[in-house]
mmCIF file of C-alpha atoms in Angstrom:
data_model
loop_
_atom_site.group_PDB
_atom_site.id
_atom_site.type_symbol
_atom_site.label_atom_id
_atom_site.label_comp_id
_atom_site.label_asym_id
_atom_site.label_seq_id
_atom_site.Cartn_x
_atom_site.Cartn_y
_atom_site.Cartn_z
ATOM 1 C CA UNK A 1 57.639 101.727 24.350
ATOM 2 C CA UNK A 2 55.548 99.442 22.159
ATOM 3 C CA UNK A 3 55.102 95.760 22.918
ATOM 4 C CA UNK A 4 57.254 93.305 20.975
ATOM 5 C CA UNK A 5 54.566 90.616 21.102
ATOM 6 C CA UNK A 6 50.824 90.892 21.630
ATOM 7 C CA UNK A 7 47.979 88.417 21.450
ATOM 8 C CA UNK A 8 44.351 89.478 21.355
ATOM 9 C CA UNK A 9 41.550 87.052 22.080
ATOM 10 C CA UNK A 10 43.851 84.160 21.198
ATOM 11 C CA UNK A 11 42.071 80.803 21.365
ATOM 12 C CA UNK A 12 42.700 77.212 20.318
ATOM 13 C CA UNK A 13 40.189 74.389 20.340
ATOM 14 C CA UNK A 14 40.965 70.689 20.085
ATOM 15 C CA UNK A 15 37.627 69.056 19.361
ATOM 16 C CA UNK A 16 35.422 69.985 22.281
ATOM 17 C CA UNK A 17 38.337 71.143 24.450
ATOM 18 C CA UNK A 18 39.391 74.788 24.526
ATOM 19 C CA UNK A 19 43.108 74.637 25.396
ATOM 20 C CA UNK A 20 43.695 78.404 25.090
ATOM 21 C CA UNK A 21 40.736 80.637 25.827
ATOM 22 C CA UNK A 22 40.682 84.271 24.630
ATOM 23 C CA UNK A 23 44.121 85.173 25.933
ATOM 24 C CA UNK A 24 45.178 88.824 25.796
ATOM 25 C CA UNK A 25 48.928 89.022 26.350
ATOM 26 C CA UNK A 26 51.594 91.688 25.959
ATOM 27 C CA UNK A 27 55.373 91.256 26.117
ATOM 28 C CA UNK A 28 57.763 94.217 26.186
ATOM 29 C CA UNK A 29 61.198 94.312 24.491
ATOM 30 C CA UNK A 30 63.998 93.101 26.775
ATOM 31 C CA UNK A 31 61.618 91.483 29.230
ATOM 32 C CA UNK A 32 62.034 88.057 30.804
ATOM 33 C CA UNK A 33 58.476 86.741 31.158
ATOM 34 C CA UNK A 34 57.581 83.421 32.742
ATOM 35 C CA UNK A 35 54.388 81.514 32.033
ATOM 36 C CA UNK A 36 53.368 79.141 34.801
ATOM 37 C CA UNK A 37 50.326 77.088 35.674
ATOM 38 C CA UNK A 38 49.111 73.579 36.450
ATOM 39 C CA UNK A 39 49.579 70.734 34.000
ATOM 40 C CA UNK A 40 47.033 71.136 31.221
ATOM 41 C CA UNK A 41 46.735 74.892 31.738
ATOM 42 C CA UNK A 42 47.528 75.608 28.077
ATOM 43 C CA UNK A 43 51.088 76.890 28.435
ATOM 44 C CA UNK A 44 52.745 74.893 25.660
ATOM 45 C CA UNK A 45 49.720 75.331 23.389
ATOM 46 C CA UNK A 46 49.940 79.099 23.879
ATOM 47 C CA UNK A 47 53.621 79.370 22.941
ATOM 48 C CA UNK A 48 53.058 76.935 20.047
ATOM 49 C CA UNK A 49 50.471 79.396 18.733
ATOM 50 C CA UNK A 50 52.935 82.265 19.119
ATOM 51 C CA UNK A 51 55.627 80.346 17.230
ATOM 52 C CA UNK A 52 53.339 79.139 14.455
ATOM 53 C CA UNK A 53 53.547 75.428 15.191
ATOM 54 C CA UNK A 54 49.751 75.289 15.402
ATOM 55 C CA UNK A 55 47.050 77.615 14.080
ATOM 56 C CA UNK A 56 44.662 79.531 16.337
ATOM 57 C CA UNK A 57 40.931 78.900 16.301
ATOM 58 C CA UNK A 58 40.367 82.609 16.951
ATOM 59 C CA UNK A 59 42.260 85.780 17.804
ATOM 60 C CA UNK A 60 45.339 87.583 16.503
ATOM 61 C CA UNK A 61 49.092 87.556 17.106
ATOM 62 C CA UNK A 62 51.096 90.744 16.563
ATOM 63 C CA UNK A 63 54.910 90.798 16.510
ATOM 64 C CA UNK A 64 56.706 94.140 16.415
ATOM 65 C CA UNK A 65 53.555 95.825 15.153
ATOM 66 C CA UNK A 66 52.851 93.351 12.335
ATOM 67 C CA UNK A 67 50.015 90.814 12.298
ATOM 68 C CA UNK A 68 51.695 87.399 12.033
ATOM 69 C CA UNK A 69 48.614 85.278 12.800
ATOM 70 C CA UNK A 70 48.670 83.593 9.389
ATOM 71 C CA UNK A 71 52.448 83.308 8.973
ATOM 72 C CA UNK A 72 53.967 79.790 8.971
ATOM 73 C CA UNK A 73 56.572 78.915 11.578
ATOM 74 C CA UNK A 74 59.590 79.288 9.255
ATOM 75 C CA UNK A 75 58.558 82.840 8.374
ATOM 76 C CA UNK A 76 58.330 83.688 12.068
ATOM 77 C CA UNK A 77 61.862 82.323 12.560
ATOM 78 C CA UNK A 78 63.056 84.788 9.908
ATOM 79 C CA UNK A 79 61.370 87.604 11.812
ATOM 80 C CA UNK A 80 63.382 86.645 14.886
ATOM 81 C CA UNK A 81 61.244 84.196 16.883
ATOM 82 C CA UNK A 82 63.228 81.170 18.118
ATOM 83 C CA UNK A 83 61.608 78.304 20.017
ATOM 84 C CA UNK A 84 62.992 75.377 22.011
ATOM 85 C CA UNK A 85 60.685 72.409 22.356
ATOM 86 C CA UNK A 86 59.350 70.843 25.546
ATOM 87 C CA UNK A 87 60.583 67.491 24.218
ATOM 88 C CA UNK A 88 64.054 67.570 22.712
ATOM 89 C CA UNK A 89 64.139 67.707 18.925
ATOM 90 C CA UNK A 90 67.865 67.519 18.197
ATOM 91 C CA UNK A 91 69.187 65.422 15.323
ATOM 92 C CA UNK A 92 70.630 62.533 17.306
ATOM 93 C CA UNK A 93 72.899 61.166 14.554
ATOM 94 C CA UNK A 94 74.454 64.530 13.727
ATOM 95 C CA UNK A 95 77.237 66.047 15.793
ATOM 96 C CA UNK A 96 76.489 68.767 18.312
ATOM 97 C CA UNK A 97 78.327 71.168 15.971
ATOM 98 C CA UNK A 98 76.230 70.194 12.943
ATOM 99 C CA UNK A 99 72.954 70.601 14.846
ATOM 100 C CA UNK A 100 73.842 74.225 15.575
ATOM 101 C CA UNK A 101 75.271 74.720 12.077
ATOM 102 C CA UNK A 102 71.831 74.022 10.610
ATOM 103 C CA UNK A 103 70.527 77.008 12.569
ATOM 104 C CA UNK A 104 73.501 79.276 11.805
ATOM 105 C CA UNK A 105 73.097 78.671 8.066
ATOM 106 C CA UNK A 106 69.706 80.373 8.233
ATOM 107 C CA UNK A 107 71.396 83.601 9.341
ATOM 108 C CA UNK A 108 74.061 83.657 6.590
ATOM 109 C CA UNK A 109 73.014 85.373 3.400
ATOM 110 C CA UNK A 110 74.916 83.069 1.062
ATOM 111 C CA UNK A 111 75.233 80.047 3.367
ATOM 112 C CA UNK A 112 78.768 79.430 2.091
ATOM 113 C CA UNK A 113 81.033 81.302 4.500
ATOM 114 C CA UNK A 114 82.726 78.486 6.422
ATOM 115 C CA UNK A 115 84.618 80.864 8.689
ATOM 116 C CA UNK A 116 81.486 82.727 9.737
ATOM 117 C CA UNK A 117 79.606 79.451 10.052
ATOM 118 C CA UNK A 118 82.164 77.938 12.406
ATOM 119 C CA UNK A 119 82.428 81.134 14.455
ATOM 120 C CA UNK A 120 78.663 81.352 14.842
ATOM 121 C CA UNK A 121 78.364 77.725 15.906
ATOM 122 C CA UNK A 122 81.180 77.858 18.436
ATOM 123 C CA UNK A 123 79.931 81.135 19.911
ATOM 124 C CA UNK A 124 76.517 79.574 20.553
ATOM 125 C CA UNK A 125 78.028 76.397 22.020
ATOM 126 C CA UNK A 126 80.354 78.355 24.286
ATOM 127 C CA UNK A 127 77.436 80.370 25.635
ATOM 128 C CA UNK A 128 75.644 77.203 26.769
ATOM 129 C CA UNK A 129 78.777 75.394 27.948
ATOM 130 C CA UNK A 130 78.875 72.714 25.235
ATOM 131 C CA UNK A 131 81.897 73.808 23.191
ATOM 132 C CA UNK A 132 83.963 70.871 24.493
ATOM 133 C CA UNK A 133 81.286 68.458 23.200
ATOM 134 C CA UNK A 134 81.034 69.965 19.707
ATOM 135 C CA UNK A 135 82.047 66.795 17.856
ATOM 136 C CA UNK A 136 80.014 64.287 19.850
ATOM 137 C CA UNK A 137 76.885 62.840 18.252
ATOM 138 C CA UNK A 138 74.018 64.799 19.758
ATOM 139 C CA UNK A 139 72.295 61.570 20.750
ATOM 140 C CA UNK A 140 75.145 60.786 23.144
ATOM 141 C CA UNK A 141 74.498 63.903 25.223
ATOM 142 C CA UNK A 142 72.715 63.579 28.542
ATOM 143 C CA UNK A 143 69.107 64.721 28.378
ATOM 144 C CA UNK A 144 69.825 68.011 30.155
ATOM 145 C CA UNK A 145 72.661 68.765 27.744
ATOM 146 C CA UNK A 146 70.359 68.060 24.816
ATOM 147 C CA UNK A 147 68.101 70.786 26.238
ATOM 148 C CA UNK A 148 71.069 73.150 26.310
ATOM 149 C CA UNK A 149 71.915 72.181 22.731
ATOM 150 C CA UNK A 150 68.432 73.275 21.732
ATOM 151 C CA UNK A 151 69.047 76.604 23.448
ATOM 152 C CA UNK A 152 72.295 76.941 21.470
ATOM 153 C CA UNK A 153 70.387 76.223 18.246
ATOM 154 C CA UNK A 154 67.963 78.991 19.158
ATOM 155 C CA UNK A 155 70.732 81.428 20.041
ATOM 156 C CA UNK A 156 72.427 80.739 16.713
ATOM 157 C CA UNK A 157 69.397 82.246 14.984
ATOM 158 C CA UNK A 158 70.192 85.625 16.604
ATOM 159 C CA UNK A 159 66.580 85.888 17.816
ATOM 160 C CA UNK A 160 64.670 88.939 18.917
ATOM 161 C CA UNK A 161 62.324 86.690 20.928
ATOM 162 C CA UNK A 162 63.612 83.486 22.545
ATOM 163 C CA UNK A 163 60.857 81.098 23.656
ATOM 164 C CA UNK A 164 62.047 78.432 26.103
ATOM 165 C CA UNK A 165 59.764 75.540 27.047
ATOM 166 C CA UNK A 166 60.950 73.800 30.251
ATOM 167 C CA UNK A 167 64.649 74.579 29.616
ATOM 168 C CA UNK A 168 65.899 73.401 33.038
ATOM 169 C CA UNK A 169 64.236 69.983 32.860
ATOM 170 C CA UNK A 170 66.966 67.374 33.310
ATOM 171 C CA UNK A 171 69.614 69.832 34.516
ATOM 172 C CA UNK A 172 71.523 69.447 37.773
ATOM 173 C CA UNK A 173 71.675 72.200 40.376
ATOM 174 C CA UNK A 174 74.950 73.697 39.107
ATOM 175 C CA UNK A 175 73.697 73.576 35.520
ATOM 176 C CA UNK A 176 70.508 75.363 36.575
ATOM 177 C CA UNK A 177 72.578 78.149 38.118
ATOM 178 C CA UNK A 178 74.510 78.418 34.856
ATOM 179 C CA UNK A 179 71.247 78.533 32.913
ATOM 180 C CA UNK A 180 69.952 81.401 35.065
ATOM 181 C CA UNK A 181 73.094 83.383 34.246
ATOM 182 C CA UNK A 182 72.711 82.482 30.568
ATOM 183 C CA UNK A 183 69.060 83.596 30.457
ATOM 184 C CA UNK A 184 70.027 86.969 31.904
ATOM 185 C CA UNK A 185 72.748 87.260 29.290
ATOM 186 C CA UNK A 186 70.284 86.390 26.512
ATOM 187 C CA UNK A 187 67.941 89.103 27.793
ATOM 188 C CA UNK A 188 70.632 91.716 27.131
ATOM 189 C CA UNK A 189 69.990 91.299 23.394
ATOM 190 C CA UNK A 190 66.654 89.477 23.130
ATOM 191 C CA UNK A 191 63.291 89.165 24.839
ATOM 192 C CA UNK A 192 62.754 85.896 26.723
ATOM 193 C CA UNK A 193 59.468 84.028 27.108
ATOM 194 C CA UNK A 194 59.855 81.113 29.482
ATOM 195 C CA UNK A 195 57.663 78.160 30.467
ATOM 196 C CA UNK A 196 59.129 76.701 33.636
ATOM 197 C CA UNK A 197 57.938 74.490 36.503
ATOM 198 C CA UNK A 198 60.964 75.193 38.714
ATOM 199 C CA UNK A 199 59.601 78.045 40.802
ATOM 200 C CA UNK A 200 63.009 78.998 42.159
ATOM 201 C CA UNK A 201 64.134 79.636 38.586
ATOM 202 C CA UNK A 202 60.943 81.559 37.795
ATOM 203 C CA UNK A 203 61.190 83.778 40.858
ATOM 204 C CA UNK A 204 64.869 84.537 40.236
ATOM 205 C CA UNK A 205 64.567 85.277 36.528
ATOM 206 C CA UNK A 206 61.184 86.692 35.621
ATOM 207 C CA UNK A 207 60.443 90.398 35.502
ATOM 208 C CA UNK A 208 56.777 89.470 35.257
ATOM 209 C CA UNK A 209 54.851 86.200 35.518
ATOM 210 C CA UNK A 210 51.685 85.179 33.686
ATOM 211 C CA UNK A 211 49.663 82.404 35.337
ATOM 212 C CA UNK A 212 47.417 80.292 33.131
ATOM 213 C CA UNK A 213 44.619 78.055 34.355
ATOM 214 C CA UNK A 214 42.291 76.113 32.055
ATOM 215 C CA UNK A 215 43.558 78.125 29.088
ATOM 216 C CA UNK A 216 42.836 81.528 30.632
ATOM 217 C CA UNK A 217 44.998 84.161 32.303
ATOM 218 C CA UNK A 218 44.421 83.736 36.028
ATOM 219 C CA UNK A 219 46.887 86.387 37.185
ATOM 220 C CA UNK A 220 49.791 88.480 35.992
ATOM 221 C CA UNK A 221 52.395 90.562 37.772
ATOM 222 C CA UNK A 222 55.796 90.718 39.394
ATOM 223 C CA UNK A 223 57.174 87.703 41.275
ATOM 224 C CA UNK A 224 56.208 89.328 44.580
ATOM 225 C CA UNK A 225 52.645 89.922 43.406
ATOM 226 C CA UNK A 226 52.260 86.372 42.092
ATOM 227 C CA UNK A 227 53.807 84.807 45.200
ATOM 228 C CA UNK A 228 51.132 86.380 47.409
ATOM 229 C CA UNK A 229 48.117 86.097 45.069
ATOM 230 C CA UNK A 230 45.457 83.983 46.796
ATOM 231 C CA UNK A 231 43.937 82.692 43.556
ATOM 232 C CA UNK A 232 47.360 81.571 42.345
ATOM 233 C CA UNK A 233 48.031 79.909 45.691
ATOM 234 C CA UNK A 234 44.824 77.924 45.392
ATOM 235 C CA UNK A 235 45.287 76.980 41.730
ATOM 236 C CA UNK A 236 48.987 76.301 41.571
ATOM 237 C CA UNK A 237 51.622 77.416 44.066
ATOM 238 C CA UNK A 238 49.942 75.891 47.086
ATOM 239 C CA UNK A 239 47.562 73.477 45.491
ATOM 240 C CA UNK A 240 49.475 71.123 43.235
ATOM 241 C CA UNK A 241 49.856 70.500 39.525
#
């Protein structure tokens, strides 16, 4: 089986700082992959490169066999890459329904089918547990629910790759359990790339874990391998953020 996503020598410099440093990375279809590491390790910069929000300084990005390094973010969305932000980016004045509708419209060929539009929106909201809040202004949602709204907006795009940046931030314990179930459900039809600081979530969900430190891949492997890796213990799991 060929990789869905690959990066080769991917790097990003900000002035004199190299935030991502020659990262080779491979993600298989249907996989749930977690990226972990200390603060400042380059995690969000790496997924921002994958999604086209920033341009690489060097290296290539290949999605489903095609070089997408130069493609803008909106073209990558059309290819099936959906991304939820580390900081919520919902439209606070619009209703929860209308936020998701903006995403659903991208998947409708003519953009005019109201029945299909409504069905697509409500399906996404039901999956994240927000259907009963559909007509609230998005800005009135609790922070954790705004994160779930972003997930619904991503799901509405019918993605092949779902990139989630700190999705459980602001969620309560019961909501985290629901998110874990949701992520497994998403993985039945899409590949999931997850940045997450909650190690319980990471260890429960991830098939494989990639550990970044100072913009480089420090270690990669199954949860059991990562849990017992001495270098990872020193840099992150046992040593702090």
